[in-house]
XYZ file of C-alpha atoms in Angstrom:
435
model
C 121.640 171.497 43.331
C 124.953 173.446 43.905
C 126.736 175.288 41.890
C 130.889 175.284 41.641
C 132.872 178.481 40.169
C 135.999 178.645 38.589
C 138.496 179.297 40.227
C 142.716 180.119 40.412
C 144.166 178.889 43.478
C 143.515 176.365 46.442
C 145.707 178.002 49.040
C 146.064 176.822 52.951
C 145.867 173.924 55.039
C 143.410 171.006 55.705
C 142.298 168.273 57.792
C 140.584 165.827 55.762
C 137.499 163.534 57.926
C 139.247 160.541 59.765
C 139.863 157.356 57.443
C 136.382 155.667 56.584
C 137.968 152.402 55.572
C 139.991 152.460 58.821
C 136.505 153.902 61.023
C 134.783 150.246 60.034
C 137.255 148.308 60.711
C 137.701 150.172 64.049
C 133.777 149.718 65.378
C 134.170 145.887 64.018
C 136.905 145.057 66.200
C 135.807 147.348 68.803
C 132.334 144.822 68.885
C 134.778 142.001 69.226
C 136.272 143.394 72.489
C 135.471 143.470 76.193
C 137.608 145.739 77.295
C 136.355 148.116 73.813
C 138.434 150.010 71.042
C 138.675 153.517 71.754
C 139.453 155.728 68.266
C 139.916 159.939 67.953
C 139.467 161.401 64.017
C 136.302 158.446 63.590
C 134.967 159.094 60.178
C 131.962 161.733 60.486
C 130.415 160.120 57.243
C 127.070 158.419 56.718
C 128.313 154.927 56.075
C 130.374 154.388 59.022
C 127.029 155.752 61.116
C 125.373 152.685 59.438
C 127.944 150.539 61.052
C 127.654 151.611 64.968
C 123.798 151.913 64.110
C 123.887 147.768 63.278
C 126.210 146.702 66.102
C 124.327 148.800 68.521
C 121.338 146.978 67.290
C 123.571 143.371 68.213
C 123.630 145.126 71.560
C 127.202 146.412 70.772
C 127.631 149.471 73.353
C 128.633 152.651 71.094
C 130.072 155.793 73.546
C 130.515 159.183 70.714
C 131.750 162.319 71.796
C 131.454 164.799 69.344
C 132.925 167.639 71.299
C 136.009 165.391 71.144
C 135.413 163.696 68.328
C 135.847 160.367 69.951
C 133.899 156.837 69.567
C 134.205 153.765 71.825
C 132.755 150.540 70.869
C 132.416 147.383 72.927
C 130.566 144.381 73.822
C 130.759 143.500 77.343
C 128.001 140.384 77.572
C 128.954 139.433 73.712
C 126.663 140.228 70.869
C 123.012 139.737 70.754
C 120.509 138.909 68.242
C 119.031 141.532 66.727
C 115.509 142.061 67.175
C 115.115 143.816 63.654
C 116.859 143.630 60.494
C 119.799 144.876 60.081
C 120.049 147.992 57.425
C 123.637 148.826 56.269
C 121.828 151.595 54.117
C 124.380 152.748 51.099
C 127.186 151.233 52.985
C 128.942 148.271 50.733
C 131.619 148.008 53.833
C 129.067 147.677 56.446
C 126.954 144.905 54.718
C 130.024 142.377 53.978
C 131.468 143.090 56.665
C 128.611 142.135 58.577
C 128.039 139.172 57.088
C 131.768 138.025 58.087
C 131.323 138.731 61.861
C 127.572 137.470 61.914
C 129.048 134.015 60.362
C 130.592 133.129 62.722
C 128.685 133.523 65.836
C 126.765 130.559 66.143
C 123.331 130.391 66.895
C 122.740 134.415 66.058
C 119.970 134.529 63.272
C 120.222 138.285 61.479
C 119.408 139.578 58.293
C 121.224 142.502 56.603
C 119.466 144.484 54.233
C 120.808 148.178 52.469
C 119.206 150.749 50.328
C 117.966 150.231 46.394
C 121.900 150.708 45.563
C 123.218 148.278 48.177
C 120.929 145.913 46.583
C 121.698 145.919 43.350
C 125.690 145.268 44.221
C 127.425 142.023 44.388
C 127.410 139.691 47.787
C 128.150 136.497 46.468
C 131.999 137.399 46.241
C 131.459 137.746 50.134
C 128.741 134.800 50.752
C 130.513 131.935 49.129
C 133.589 131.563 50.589
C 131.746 132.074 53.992
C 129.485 129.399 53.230
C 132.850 127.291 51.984
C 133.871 127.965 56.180
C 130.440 126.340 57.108
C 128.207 129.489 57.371
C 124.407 129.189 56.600
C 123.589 132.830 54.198
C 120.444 132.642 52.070
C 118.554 135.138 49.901
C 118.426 136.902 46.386
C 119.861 135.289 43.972
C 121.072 132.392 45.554
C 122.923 134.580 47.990
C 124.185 137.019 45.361
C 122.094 140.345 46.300
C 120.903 141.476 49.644
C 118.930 140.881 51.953
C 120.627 138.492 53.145
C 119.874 135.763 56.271
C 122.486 134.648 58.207
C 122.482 132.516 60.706
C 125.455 131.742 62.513
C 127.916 128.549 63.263
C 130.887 127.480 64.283
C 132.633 128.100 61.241
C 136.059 126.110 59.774
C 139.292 127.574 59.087
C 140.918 126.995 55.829
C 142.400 128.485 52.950
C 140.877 130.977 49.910
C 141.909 132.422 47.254
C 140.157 135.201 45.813
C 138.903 135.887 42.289
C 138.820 139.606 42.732
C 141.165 141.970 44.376
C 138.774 142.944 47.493
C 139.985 144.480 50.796
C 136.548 144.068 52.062
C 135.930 140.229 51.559
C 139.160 139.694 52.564
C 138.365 141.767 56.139
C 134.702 139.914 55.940
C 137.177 136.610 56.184
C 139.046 137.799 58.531
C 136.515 138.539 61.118
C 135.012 135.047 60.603
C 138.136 133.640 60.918
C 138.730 134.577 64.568
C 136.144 132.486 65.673
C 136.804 129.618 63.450
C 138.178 126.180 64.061
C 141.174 126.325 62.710
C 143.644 129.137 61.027
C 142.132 130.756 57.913
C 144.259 131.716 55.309
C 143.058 134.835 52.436
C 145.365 134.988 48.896
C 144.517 137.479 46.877
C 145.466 138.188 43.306
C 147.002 141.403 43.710
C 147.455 143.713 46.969
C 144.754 145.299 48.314
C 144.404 147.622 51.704
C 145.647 145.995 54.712
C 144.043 148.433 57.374
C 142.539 144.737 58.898
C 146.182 143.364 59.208
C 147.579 145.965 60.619
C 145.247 146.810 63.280
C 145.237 143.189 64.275
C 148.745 143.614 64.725
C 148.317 146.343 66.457
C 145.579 145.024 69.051
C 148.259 142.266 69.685
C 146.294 139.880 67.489
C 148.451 137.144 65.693
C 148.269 137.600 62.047
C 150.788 135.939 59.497
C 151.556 137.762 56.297
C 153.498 136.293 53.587
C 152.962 138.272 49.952
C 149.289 137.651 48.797
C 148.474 135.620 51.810
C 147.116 136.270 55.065
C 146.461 134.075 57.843
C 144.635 134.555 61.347
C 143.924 132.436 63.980
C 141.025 131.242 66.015
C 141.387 133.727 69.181
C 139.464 133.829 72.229
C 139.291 137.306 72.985
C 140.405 140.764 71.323
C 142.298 143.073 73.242
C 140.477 146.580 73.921
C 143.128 149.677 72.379
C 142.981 153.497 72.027
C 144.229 155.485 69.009
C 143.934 158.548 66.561
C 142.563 157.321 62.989
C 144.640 159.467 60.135
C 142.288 161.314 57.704
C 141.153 159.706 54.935
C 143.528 159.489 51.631
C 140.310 158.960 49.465
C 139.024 162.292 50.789
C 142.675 163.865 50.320
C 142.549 162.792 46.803
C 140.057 165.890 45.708
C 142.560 168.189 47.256
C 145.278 166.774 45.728
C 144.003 166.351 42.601
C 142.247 170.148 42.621
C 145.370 171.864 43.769
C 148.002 169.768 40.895
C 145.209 171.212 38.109
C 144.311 174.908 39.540
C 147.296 177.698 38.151
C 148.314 178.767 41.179
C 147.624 176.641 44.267
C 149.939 175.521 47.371
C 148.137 173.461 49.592
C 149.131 171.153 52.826
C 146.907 167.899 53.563
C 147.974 167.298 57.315
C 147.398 164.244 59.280
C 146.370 162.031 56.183
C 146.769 158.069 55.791
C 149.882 157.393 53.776
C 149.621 153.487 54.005
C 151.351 152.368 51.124
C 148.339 150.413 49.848
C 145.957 153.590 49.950
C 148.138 156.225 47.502
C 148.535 154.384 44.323
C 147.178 157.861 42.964
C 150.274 159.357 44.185
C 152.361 157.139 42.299
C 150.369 157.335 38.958
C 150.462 161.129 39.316
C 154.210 161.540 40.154
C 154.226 159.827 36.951
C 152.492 162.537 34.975
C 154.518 165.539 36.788
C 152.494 165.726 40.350
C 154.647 168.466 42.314
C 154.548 167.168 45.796
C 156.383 166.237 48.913
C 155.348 163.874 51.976
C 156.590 165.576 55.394
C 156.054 165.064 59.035
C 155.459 160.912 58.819
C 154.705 159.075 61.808
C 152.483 156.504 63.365
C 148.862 156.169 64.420
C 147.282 153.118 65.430
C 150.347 151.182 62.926
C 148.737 153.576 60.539
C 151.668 155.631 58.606
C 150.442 159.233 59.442
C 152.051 162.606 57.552
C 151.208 165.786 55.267
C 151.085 165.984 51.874
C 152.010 169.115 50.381
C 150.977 169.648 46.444
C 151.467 172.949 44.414
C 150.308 173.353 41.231
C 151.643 171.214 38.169
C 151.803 170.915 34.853
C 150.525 166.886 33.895
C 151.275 164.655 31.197
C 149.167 161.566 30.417
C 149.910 158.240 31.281
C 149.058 154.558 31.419
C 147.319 153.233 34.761
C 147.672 148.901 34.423
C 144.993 146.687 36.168
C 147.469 146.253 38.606
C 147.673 149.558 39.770
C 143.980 149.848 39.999
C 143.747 147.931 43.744
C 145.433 150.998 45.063
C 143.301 153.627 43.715
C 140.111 152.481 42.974
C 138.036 154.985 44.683
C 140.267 157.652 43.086
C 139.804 156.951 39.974
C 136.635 159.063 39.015
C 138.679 162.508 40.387
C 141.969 161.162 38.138
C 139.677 161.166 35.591
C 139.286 164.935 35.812
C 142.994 165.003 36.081
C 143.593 163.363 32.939
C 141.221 166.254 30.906
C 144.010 168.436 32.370
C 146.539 166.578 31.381
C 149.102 166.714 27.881
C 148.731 163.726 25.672
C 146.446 160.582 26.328
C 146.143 159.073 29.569
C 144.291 155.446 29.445
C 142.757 153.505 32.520
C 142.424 149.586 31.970
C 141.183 147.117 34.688
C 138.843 149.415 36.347
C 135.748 147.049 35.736
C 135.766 147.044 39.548
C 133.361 150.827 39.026
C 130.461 149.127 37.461
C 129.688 148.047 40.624
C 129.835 150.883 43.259
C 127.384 153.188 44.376
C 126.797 153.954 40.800
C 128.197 152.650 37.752
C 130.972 155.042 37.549
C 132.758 154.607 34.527
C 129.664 155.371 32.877
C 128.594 158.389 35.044
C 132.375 160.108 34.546
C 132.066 159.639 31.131
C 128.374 161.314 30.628
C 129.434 164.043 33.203
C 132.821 165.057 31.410
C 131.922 164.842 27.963
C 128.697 167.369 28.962
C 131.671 169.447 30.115
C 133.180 169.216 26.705
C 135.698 166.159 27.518
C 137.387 164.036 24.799
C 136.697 160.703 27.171
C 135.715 157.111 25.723
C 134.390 155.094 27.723
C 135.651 151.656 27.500
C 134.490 148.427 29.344
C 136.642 148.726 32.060
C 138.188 152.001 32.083
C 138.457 155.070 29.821
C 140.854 156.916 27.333
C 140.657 160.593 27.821
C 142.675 162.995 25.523
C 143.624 165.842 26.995
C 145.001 169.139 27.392
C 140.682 169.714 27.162
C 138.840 173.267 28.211
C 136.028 172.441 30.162
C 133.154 174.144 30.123
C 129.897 175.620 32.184
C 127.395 173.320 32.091
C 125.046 170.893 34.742
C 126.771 167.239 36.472
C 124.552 164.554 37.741
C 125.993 162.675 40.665
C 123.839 159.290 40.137
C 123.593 159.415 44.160
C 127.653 158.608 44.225
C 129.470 160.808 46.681
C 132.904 160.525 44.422
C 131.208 161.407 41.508
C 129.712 164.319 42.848
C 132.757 165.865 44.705
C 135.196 164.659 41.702
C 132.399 166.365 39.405
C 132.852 169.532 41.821
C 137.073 169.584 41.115
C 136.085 170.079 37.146
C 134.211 172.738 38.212
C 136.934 174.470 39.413
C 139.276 174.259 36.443
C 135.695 174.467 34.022
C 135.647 177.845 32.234
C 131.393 178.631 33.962
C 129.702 177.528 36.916
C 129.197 173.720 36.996
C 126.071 172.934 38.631
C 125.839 169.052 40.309
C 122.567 167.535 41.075
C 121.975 165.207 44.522
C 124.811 166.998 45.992
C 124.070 165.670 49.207
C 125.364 162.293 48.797
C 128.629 163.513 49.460
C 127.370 163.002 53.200
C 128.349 159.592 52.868
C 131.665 160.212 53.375
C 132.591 164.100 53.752
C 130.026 165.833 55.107
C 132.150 169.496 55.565
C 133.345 169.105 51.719
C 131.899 171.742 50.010
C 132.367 173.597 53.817
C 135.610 173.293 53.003
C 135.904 173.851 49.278
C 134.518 177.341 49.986
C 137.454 178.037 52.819
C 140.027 176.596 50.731
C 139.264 178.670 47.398
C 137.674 181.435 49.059
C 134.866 181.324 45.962
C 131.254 180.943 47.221
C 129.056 178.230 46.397
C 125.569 178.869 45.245
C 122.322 176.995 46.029
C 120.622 177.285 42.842
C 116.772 175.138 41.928
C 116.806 172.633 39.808
């Protein structure tokens, strides 16, 4: 258990980890490839390990330098059948997009398991329309919870339209798609990240996009690339968020993703008063690359639609603690979507701030928080959820005591340095305390 101080300022300037969303994407491709994808900045989190740890296992060669922070992935003889089962761990990404590439290779017989969380979230958004292209996935559920056996086939192209906004069954189509017979076409109801797209593009892939719909084509071979990944918006976020709600912060985010379908949380918090300013933009791998510069503000509450919620839905649990902050009543709708991550986090926000002293209702997708609220001293669980327990840590700093989080270690998922660098950035020591 740690425990988080109060504190005045967040004062400097930060890298944030490389983009985990981007990192997966990277090694998937990169296992496509002959020639191999070559990436700088690859996320240093848990989850993305769980992805080179499975395509090694397919007999995917993974090169990491850690000195330089580099990782190049490649399959020179094609992938191989794994002689064990493949364990995503915690990793949501890893699993479906596993299933995806697996699909489509025909003849390769896997199965992809995760940890007691993994299992208990949905597949079957993922395993049906693969099994609509011709794939052969069996297990819980009819399919619906891992593990999962694949075993691959020449799959079919065609066209599918998503029930719910999800970058990562959209990627898992994708993947199967290049192999297919056929284009395959993805709509989805409302916009979700297009990392996938966009590094297509950039590999010189073909990849038609037209609004909700994106369409690949059966390729024969991936061309190998090098680039620098951005860091990671979703990491950002906790600075962002920490230094708008702390009295007397100035803080610089350098080198962060600003893809456009990443910082809805930007947007919703301009709306409640976010000082801010975007400098230095460029390009990195297609990725828009720049700093993000937030002082201190003063918020208002505000309405975030189930449109919005694509864009930010890993934020969510650290606007959350922005809304306490915030004047009036901010309200979150068509957030169902965290029910189903590593924890159920609408619930575990709700518990954790109203310990705090929070006026928060929890609602059945979403919340309605009233704020300006004091927080107060008190003890945070993290249900195993690495945003819960790092958005639990920005209360802390605004909280009037020490807020001590349980199963802080989960935040090793995806930021390993973070509380490394929440104690350089506030210059206020963390404590180890028993539980």
């Amino acid at each position: 258990m740690i425990e988080i101080n109060p504190t005045s300022r967040i004062n400097g300037e930060i890298h944030v980890p490389g983009d985990k969303s981007i990192s997966h994407r990277a090694a998937f491709l990169g296992a496509m490839t002959r020639d191999g994808v070559e990436v700088s900045n690859f996320s240093p989190g848990q989850d993305c390990a769980s992805t080179l740890a499975c395509l090694e296992a397919m007999g995917c060669a993974v090169e990491q330098d850690k000195a330089l922070n580099t990782v190049k992935i490649k399959a020179p003889t094609g992938l191989k059948e794994p002689k064990d089962v493949l364990d995503a761990k915690n990793s949501g990404t890893t699993a479906r997009l596993l299933l995806g590439l697996l699909s489509g290779i025909p003849n390769l017989f896997a199965v992809v398991t995760g940890d007691e969380s993994l299992k208990r979230r949905p597949m079957g958004r993922v395993v049906k329309p693969l099994v609509a292209m011709g794939a052969k996935i069996d297990g819980r559920e009819f399919g619906e919870r891992l593990p999962l056996a694949v075993r691959g086939r020449k799959l079919s192209g065609g066209v599918h339209t998503l029930q719910v906004a999800s970058a990562q069954v959209k990627t898992a189509i994708l993947l199967a798609g290049l192999g297919a017979q056929g284009a395959t076409t993805v709509i989805e109801p409302s916009p979700t990240r297009d990392h996938t797209e966009i590094m297509l593009e950039y590999l010189g892939v073909p990849v038609l996009k037209d609004g909700l719909k994106v369409t690949v084509y059966p390729t024969s071979s991936i061309p190998g690339e090098s680039w620098r990944i951005p860091g990671d918006f979703s990491a950002a976020a906790f600075w962002i968020v920490a230094a708008a709600i702390t009295a007397e912060s100035e803080l610089r985010i350098k080198e962060v993703n600003v893809n456009p379908t990443r910082t809805g949380l930007l947007k919703v918090l301009e709306r409640m008063g976010l000082d801010h300013a975007i400098e230095d933009e460029t390009l990195s791998g297609g990725e828009r690359t720049a700093t993000v510069a937030v002082r201190s503000s003063r918020l208002k509450g505000t309405t975030v639609s189930p449109e919005e919620v694509p864009s930010l839905i890993d934020e969510l649990p650290v606007l959350a603690v922005a809304a306490t902050r915030a004047e009036g009543i901010t309200e979150i709708r068509g957030a169902r979507e965290l029910r189903v991550k590593e924890s159920d986090r609408i619930h575990a926000m709700a518990i954790n701030l109203k310990a705090l002293g929070a006026q928060i209702q929890e609602t059945d997708d979403g919340w309605i928080i009233e704020g300006r609220t004091t927080l107060s001293g008190g003890r945070a669980k993290s249900f195993g959820d690495h945003r819960v327990a790092m958005a639990m840590a920005v209360a802390g700093l605004v909280a009037t005591g020490p807020v001590c989080i349980e199963d802080e270690e989960c935040v090793s998922i995806s930021y390993p340095g973070f509380f490394d660098d929440l104690t350089e950035l506030t210059q206020t020591c963390l404590k180890e305390v028993s539980s």
